[in-house]
mmCIF file of C-alpha atoms in Angstrom:
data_model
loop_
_atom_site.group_PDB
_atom_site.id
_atom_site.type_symbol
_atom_site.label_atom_id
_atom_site.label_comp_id
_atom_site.label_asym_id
_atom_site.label_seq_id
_atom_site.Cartn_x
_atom_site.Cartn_y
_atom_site.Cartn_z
ATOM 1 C CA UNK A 3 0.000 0.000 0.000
ATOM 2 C CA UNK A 4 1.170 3.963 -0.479
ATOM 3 C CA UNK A 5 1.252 5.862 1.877
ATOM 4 C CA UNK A 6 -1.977 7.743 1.240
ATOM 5 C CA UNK A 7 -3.518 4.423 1.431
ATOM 6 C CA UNK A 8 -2.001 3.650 4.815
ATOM 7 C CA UNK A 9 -3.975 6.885 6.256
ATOM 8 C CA UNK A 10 -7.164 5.938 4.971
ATOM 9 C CA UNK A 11 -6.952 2.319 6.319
ATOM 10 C CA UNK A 12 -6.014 4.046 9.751
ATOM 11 C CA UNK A 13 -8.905 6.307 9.191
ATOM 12 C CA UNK A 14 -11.347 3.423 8.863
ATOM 13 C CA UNK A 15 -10.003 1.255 11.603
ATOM 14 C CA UNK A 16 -10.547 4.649 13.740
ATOM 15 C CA UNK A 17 -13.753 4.810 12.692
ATOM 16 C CA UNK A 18 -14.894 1.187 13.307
ATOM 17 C CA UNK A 19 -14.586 2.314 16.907
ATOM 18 C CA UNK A 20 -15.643 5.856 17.198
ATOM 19 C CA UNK A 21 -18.782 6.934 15.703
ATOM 20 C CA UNK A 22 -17.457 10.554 15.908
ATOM 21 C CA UNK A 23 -14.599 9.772 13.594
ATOM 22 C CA UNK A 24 -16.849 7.808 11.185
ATOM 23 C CA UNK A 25 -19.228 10.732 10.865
ATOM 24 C CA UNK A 26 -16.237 13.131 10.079
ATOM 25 C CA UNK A 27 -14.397 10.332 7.253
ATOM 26 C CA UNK A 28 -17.796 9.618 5.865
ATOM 27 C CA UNK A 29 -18.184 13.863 5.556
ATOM 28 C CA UNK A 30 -14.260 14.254 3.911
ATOM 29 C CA UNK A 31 -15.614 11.282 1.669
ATOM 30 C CA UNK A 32 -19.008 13.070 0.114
ATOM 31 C CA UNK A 33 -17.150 14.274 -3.146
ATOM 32 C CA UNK A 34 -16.166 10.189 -3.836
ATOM 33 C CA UNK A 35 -19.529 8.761 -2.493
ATOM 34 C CA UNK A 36 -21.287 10.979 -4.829
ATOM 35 C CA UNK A 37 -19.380 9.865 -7.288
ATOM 36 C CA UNK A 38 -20.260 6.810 -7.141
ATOM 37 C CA UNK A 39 -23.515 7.137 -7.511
ATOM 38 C CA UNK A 40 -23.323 9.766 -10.417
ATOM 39 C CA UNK A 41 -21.638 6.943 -11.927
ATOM 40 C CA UNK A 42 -24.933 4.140 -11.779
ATOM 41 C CA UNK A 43 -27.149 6.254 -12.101
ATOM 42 C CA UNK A 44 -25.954 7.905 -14.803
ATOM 43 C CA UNK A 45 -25.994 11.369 -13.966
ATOM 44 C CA UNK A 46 -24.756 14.399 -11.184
ATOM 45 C CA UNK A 47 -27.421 13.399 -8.081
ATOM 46 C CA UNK A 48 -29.976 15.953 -6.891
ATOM 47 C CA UNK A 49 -33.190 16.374 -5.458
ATOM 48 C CA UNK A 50 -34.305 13.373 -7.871
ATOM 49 C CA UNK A 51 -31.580 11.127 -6.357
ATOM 50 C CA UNK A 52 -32.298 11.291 -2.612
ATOM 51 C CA UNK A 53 -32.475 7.810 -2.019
ATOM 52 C CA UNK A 54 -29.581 6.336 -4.069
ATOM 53 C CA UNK A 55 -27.417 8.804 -2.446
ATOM 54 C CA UNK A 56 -28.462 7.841 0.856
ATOM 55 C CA UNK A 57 -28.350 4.617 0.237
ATOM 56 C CA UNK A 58 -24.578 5.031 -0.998
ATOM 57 C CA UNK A 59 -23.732 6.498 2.062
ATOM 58 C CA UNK A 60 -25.272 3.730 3.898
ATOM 59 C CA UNK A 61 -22.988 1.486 2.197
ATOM 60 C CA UNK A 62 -20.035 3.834 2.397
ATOM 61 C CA UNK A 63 -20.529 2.879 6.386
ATOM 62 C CA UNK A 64 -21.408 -0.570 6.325
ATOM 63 C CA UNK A 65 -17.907 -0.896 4.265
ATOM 64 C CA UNK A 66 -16.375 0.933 6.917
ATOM 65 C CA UNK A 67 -17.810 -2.008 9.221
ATOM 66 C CA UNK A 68 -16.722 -4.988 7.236
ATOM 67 C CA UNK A 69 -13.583 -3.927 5.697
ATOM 68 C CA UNK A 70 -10.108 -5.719 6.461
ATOM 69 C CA UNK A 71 -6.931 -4.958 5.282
ATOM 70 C CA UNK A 72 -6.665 -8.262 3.914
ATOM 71 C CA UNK A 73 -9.715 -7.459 1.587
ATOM 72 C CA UNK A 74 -6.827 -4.961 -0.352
ATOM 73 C CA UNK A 75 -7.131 -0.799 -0.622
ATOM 74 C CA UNK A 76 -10.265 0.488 0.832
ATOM 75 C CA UNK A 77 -11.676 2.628 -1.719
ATOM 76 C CA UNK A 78 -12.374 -0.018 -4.516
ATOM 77 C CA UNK A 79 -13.650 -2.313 -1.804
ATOM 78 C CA UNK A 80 -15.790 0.841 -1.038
ATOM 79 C CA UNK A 81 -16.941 1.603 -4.337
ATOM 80 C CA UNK A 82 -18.150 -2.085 -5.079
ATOM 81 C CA UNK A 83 -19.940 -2.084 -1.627
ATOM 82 C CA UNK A 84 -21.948 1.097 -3.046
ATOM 83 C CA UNK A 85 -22.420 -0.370 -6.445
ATOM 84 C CA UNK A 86 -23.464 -3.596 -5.100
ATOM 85 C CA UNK A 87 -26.363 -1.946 -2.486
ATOM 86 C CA UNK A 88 -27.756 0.082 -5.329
ATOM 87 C CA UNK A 89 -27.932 -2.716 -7.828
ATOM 88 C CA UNK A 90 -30.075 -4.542 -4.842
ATOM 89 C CA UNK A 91 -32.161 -1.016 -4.362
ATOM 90 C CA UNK A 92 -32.856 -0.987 -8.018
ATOM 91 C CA UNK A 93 -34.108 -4.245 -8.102
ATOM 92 C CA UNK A 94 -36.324 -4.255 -5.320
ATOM 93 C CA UNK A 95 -37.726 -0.759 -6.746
ATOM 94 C CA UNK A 96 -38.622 -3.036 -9.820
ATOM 95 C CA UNK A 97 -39.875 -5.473 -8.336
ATOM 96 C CA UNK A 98 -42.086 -3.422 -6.226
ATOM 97 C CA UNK A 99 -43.282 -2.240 -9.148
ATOM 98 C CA UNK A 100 -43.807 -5.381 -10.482
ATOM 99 C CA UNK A 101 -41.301 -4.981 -13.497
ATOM 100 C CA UNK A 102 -38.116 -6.886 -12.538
ATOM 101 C CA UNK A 103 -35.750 -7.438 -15.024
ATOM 102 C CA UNK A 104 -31.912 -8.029 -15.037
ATOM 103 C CA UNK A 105 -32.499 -6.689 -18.644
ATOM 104 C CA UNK A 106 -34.479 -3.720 -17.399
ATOM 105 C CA UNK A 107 -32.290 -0.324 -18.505
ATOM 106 C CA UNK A 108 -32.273 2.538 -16.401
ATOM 107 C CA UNK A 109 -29.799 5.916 -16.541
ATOM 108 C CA UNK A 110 -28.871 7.788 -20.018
ATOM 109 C CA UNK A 111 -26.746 5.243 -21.331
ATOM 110 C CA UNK A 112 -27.513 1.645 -23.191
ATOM 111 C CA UNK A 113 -27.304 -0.112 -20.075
ATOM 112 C CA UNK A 114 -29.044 -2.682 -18.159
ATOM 113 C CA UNK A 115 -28.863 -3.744 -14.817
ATOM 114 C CA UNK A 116 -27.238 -7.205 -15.442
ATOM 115 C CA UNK A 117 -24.332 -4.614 -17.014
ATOM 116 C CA UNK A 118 -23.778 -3.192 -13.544
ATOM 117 C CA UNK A 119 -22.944 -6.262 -11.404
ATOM 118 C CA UNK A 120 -19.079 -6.157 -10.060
ATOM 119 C CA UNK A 121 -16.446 -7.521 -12.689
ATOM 120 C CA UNK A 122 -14.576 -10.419 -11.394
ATOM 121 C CA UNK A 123 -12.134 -12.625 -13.122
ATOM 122 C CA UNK A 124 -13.955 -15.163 -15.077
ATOM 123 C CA UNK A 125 -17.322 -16.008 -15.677
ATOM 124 C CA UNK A 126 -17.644 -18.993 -13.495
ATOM 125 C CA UNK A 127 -16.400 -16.472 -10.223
ATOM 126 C CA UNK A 128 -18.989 -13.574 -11.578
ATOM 127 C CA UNK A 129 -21.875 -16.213 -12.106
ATOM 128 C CA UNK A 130 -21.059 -17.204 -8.157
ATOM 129 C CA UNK A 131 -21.194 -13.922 -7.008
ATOM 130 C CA UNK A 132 -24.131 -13.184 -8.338
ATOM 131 C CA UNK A 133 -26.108 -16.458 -7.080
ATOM 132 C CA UNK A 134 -24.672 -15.781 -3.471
ATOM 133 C CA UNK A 135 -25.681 -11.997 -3.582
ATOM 134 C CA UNK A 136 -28.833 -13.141 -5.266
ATOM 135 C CA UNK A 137 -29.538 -15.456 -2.236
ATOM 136 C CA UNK A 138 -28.344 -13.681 0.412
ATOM 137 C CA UNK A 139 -30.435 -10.676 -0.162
ATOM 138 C CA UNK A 140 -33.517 -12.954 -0.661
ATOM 139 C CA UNK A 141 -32.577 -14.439 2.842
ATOM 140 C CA UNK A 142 -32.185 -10.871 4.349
ATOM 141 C CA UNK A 143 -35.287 -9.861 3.221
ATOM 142 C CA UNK A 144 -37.159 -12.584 4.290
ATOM 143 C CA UNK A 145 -35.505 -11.949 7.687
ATOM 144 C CA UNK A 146 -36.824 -8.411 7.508
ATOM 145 C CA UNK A 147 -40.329 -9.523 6.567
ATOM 146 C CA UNK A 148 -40.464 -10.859 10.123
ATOM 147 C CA UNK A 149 -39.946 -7.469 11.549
ATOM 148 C CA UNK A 150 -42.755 -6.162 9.338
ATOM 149 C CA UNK A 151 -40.222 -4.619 7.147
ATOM 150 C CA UNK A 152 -39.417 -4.465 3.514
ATOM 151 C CA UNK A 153 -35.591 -2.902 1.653
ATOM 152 C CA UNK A 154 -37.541 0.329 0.277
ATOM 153 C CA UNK A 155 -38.927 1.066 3.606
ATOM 154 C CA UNK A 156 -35.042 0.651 5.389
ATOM 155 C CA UNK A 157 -33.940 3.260 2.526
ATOM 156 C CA UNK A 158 -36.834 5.866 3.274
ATOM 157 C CA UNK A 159 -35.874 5.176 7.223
ATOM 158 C CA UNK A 160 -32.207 6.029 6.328
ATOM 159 C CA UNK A 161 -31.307 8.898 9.039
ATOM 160 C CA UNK A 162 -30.549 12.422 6.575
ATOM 161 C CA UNK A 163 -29.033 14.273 8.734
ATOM 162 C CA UNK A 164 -25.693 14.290 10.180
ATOM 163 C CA UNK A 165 -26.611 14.297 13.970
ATOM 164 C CA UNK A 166 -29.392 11.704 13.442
ATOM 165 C CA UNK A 167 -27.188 9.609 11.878
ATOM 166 C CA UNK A 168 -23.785 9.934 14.733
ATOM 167 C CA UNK A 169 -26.894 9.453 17.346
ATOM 168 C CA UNK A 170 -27.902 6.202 15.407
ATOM 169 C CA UNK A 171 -23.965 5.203 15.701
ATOM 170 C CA UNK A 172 -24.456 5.552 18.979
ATOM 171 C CA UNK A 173 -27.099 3.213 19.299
ATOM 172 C CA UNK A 174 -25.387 0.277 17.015
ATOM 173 C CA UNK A 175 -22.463 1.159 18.773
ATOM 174 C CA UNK A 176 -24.231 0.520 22.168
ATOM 175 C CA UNK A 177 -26.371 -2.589 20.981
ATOM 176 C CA UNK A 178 -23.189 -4.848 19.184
ATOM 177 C CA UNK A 179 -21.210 -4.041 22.718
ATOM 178 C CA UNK A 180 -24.159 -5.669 24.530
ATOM 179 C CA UNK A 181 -25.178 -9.189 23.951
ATOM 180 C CA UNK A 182 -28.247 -9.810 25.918
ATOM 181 C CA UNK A 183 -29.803 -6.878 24.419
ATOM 182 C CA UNK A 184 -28.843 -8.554 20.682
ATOM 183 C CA UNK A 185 -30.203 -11.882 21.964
ATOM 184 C CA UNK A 186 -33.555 -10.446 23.123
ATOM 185 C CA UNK A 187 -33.548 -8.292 19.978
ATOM 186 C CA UNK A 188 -33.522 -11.308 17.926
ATOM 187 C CA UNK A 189 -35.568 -13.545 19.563
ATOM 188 C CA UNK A 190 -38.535 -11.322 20.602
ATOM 189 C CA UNK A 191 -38.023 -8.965 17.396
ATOM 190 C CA UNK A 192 -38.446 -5.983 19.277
ATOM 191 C CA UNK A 193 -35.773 -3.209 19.171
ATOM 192 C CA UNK A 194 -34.913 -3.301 22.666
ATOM 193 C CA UNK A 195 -35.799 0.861 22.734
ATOM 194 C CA UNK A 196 -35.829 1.744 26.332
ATOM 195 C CA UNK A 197 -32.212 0.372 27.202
ATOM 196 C CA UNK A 198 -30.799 1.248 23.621
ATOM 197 C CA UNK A 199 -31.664 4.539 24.827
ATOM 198 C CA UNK A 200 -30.316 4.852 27.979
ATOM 199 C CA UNK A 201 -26.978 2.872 27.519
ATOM 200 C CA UNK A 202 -26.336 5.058 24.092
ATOM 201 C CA UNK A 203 -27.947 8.264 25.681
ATOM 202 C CA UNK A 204 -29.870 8.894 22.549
ATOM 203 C CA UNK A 205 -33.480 9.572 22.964
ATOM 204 C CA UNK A 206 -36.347 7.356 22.264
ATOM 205 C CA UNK A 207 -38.148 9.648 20.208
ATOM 206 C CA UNK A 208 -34.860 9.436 17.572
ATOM 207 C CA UNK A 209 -34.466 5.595 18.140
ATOM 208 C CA UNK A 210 -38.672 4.952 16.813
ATOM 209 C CA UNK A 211 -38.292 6.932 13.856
ATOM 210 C CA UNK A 212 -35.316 4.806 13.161
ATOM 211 C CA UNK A 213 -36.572 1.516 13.578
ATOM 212 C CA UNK A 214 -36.364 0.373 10.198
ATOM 213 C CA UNK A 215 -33.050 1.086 9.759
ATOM 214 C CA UNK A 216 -31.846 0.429 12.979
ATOM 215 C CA UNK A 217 -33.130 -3.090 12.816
ATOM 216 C CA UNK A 218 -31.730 -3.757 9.069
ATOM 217 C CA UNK A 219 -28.292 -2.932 10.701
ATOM 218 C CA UNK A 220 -28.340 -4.930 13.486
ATOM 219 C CA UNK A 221 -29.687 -8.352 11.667
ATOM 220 C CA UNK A 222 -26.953 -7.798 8.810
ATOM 221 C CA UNK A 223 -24.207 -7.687 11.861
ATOM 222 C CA UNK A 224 -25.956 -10.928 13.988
ATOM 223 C CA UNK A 225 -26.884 -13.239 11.296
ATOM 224 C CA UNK A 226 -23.215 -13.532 9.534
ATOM 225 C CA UNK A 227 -24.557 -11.760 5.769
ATOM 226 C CA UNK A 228 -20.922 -10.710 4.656
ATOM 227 C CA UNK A 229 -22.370 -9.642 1.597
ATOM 228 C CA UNK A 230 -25.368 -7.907 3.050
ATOM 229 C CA UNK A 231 -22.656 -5.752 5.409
ATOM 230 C CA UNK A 232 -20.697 -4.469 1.924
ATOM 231 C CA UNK A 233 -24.926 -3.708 0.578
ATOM 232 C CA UNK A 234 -26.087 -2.201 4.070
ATOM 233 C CA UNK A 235 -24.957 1.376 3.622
ATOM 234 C CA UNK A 236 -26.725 4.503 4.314
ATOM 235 C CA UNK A 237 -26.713 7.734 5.219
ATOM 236 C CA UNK A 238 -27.149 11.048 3.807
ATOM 237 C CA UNK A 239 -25.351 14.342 4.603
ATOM 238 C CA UNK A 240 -26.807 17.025 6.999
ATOM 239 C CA UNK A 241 -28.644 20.051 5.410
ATOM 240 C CA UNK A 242 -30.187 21.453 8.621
ATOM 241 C CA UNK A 243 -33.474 20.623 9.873
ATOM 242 C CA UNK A 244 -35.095 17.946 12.217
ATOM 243 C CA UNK A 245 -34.220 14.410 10.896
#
């Protein structure tokens, strides 16, 4: 790795721990997590984009989460994380909308949505990647039926403000470093709200209009969905305002 690369690895493992620091890289980040999305969907994002681009921040995050240094230089691994959560938003939009298609095109250019899954070396190890994503997502949304909720309703739940969202790091933050709330979490499928509160120091009021996303979060990180953790990405930037 350069040098450069070196900081931002040290940058993410700082903010793995500190929910402070991961608000601040995921701010100095904007210009490439906009990027990103400018590049699927196929033109600058504004007003029209809302979602994607919190969604991309979501999975700017969640990459955050699951990255290892062994999984090479962050940024790529970041940028496939984003492409990957938006290719699953997409879909579910279509389906919703009863027109899913792999073949469906979407954005300016002669593309398709099959055309946007990640490159990989061979057609065997693309094929695979798209039958485990393909599965796993169909797993984790069946997992979220049983909270009542559905992928398009976690993306309209995404936190759009800056302070929601470092309050709702406080919350995972609390919840992974305390296993008996997890275990009653999962096997009462209740967000735990009162003590979430009070161990993270966030109030309640914040945590319920979170509760879709909260919960997405939290099942990706306790039912072992590697993929789902480099799909699971929101978060939009702060513009003033109640969140």
């Amino acid at each position: 790795m350069t040098a450069v690369e070196h900081d931002i690895v040290a940058q993410v493992y700082a903010a793995k721990e500190d929910s402070g620091a991961a608000d601040q890289f995921i701010q100095q980040y904007l210009p490439f997590i906009r990027s990103e999305t400018a590049k699927f969907v196929g033109t600058a994002p504004d007003h029209r984009y809302e979602d994607e681009l919190s969604i991309a921040m979501l999975a700017f995050y969640e990459a955050i989460l699951g990255y290892a240094r062994t999984r090479g230089a962050f940024l790529p691994y970041a940028a496939r994380a984003i492409k990957n959560r938006l290719i699953d938003y997409t879909r579910k939009e279509k389906r919703h909308q009863n027109v899913v298609s792999l073949h469906t095109p979407y954005g300016e250019e002669e593309r398709t949505l099959e055309d946007t899954l990640p490159a990989q070396n061979g057609l065997m190890e693309e094929y695979d990647l798209r039958q485990a994503s393909q599965q796993e997502i169909q797993e984790f949304g069946a997992q979220l039926a049983q909270f009542g909720l559905t992928f398009s309703q976690v993306a309209d739940n995404s936190p759009k403000q800056a302070r929601t969202l470092t309050a709702c790091h406080r919350v995972l933050d609390y919840a992974r470093q305390t296993p008996h709330l997890l275990d009653r979490f999962l096997e009462t499928r209740r967000l735990p709200i009162k003590e979430l509160s009070q161990g993270a120091g966030v109030d309640k009021k914040t945590i319920e209009r979170h509760r879709a996303y909260l919960v997405a979060i939290l099942l990706a990180f306790t039912n072992g969905y590697e993929i789902i953790r480099g799909h699971l990405c929101q978060m939009t930037a702060g513009k003033g305002g109640s969140a």
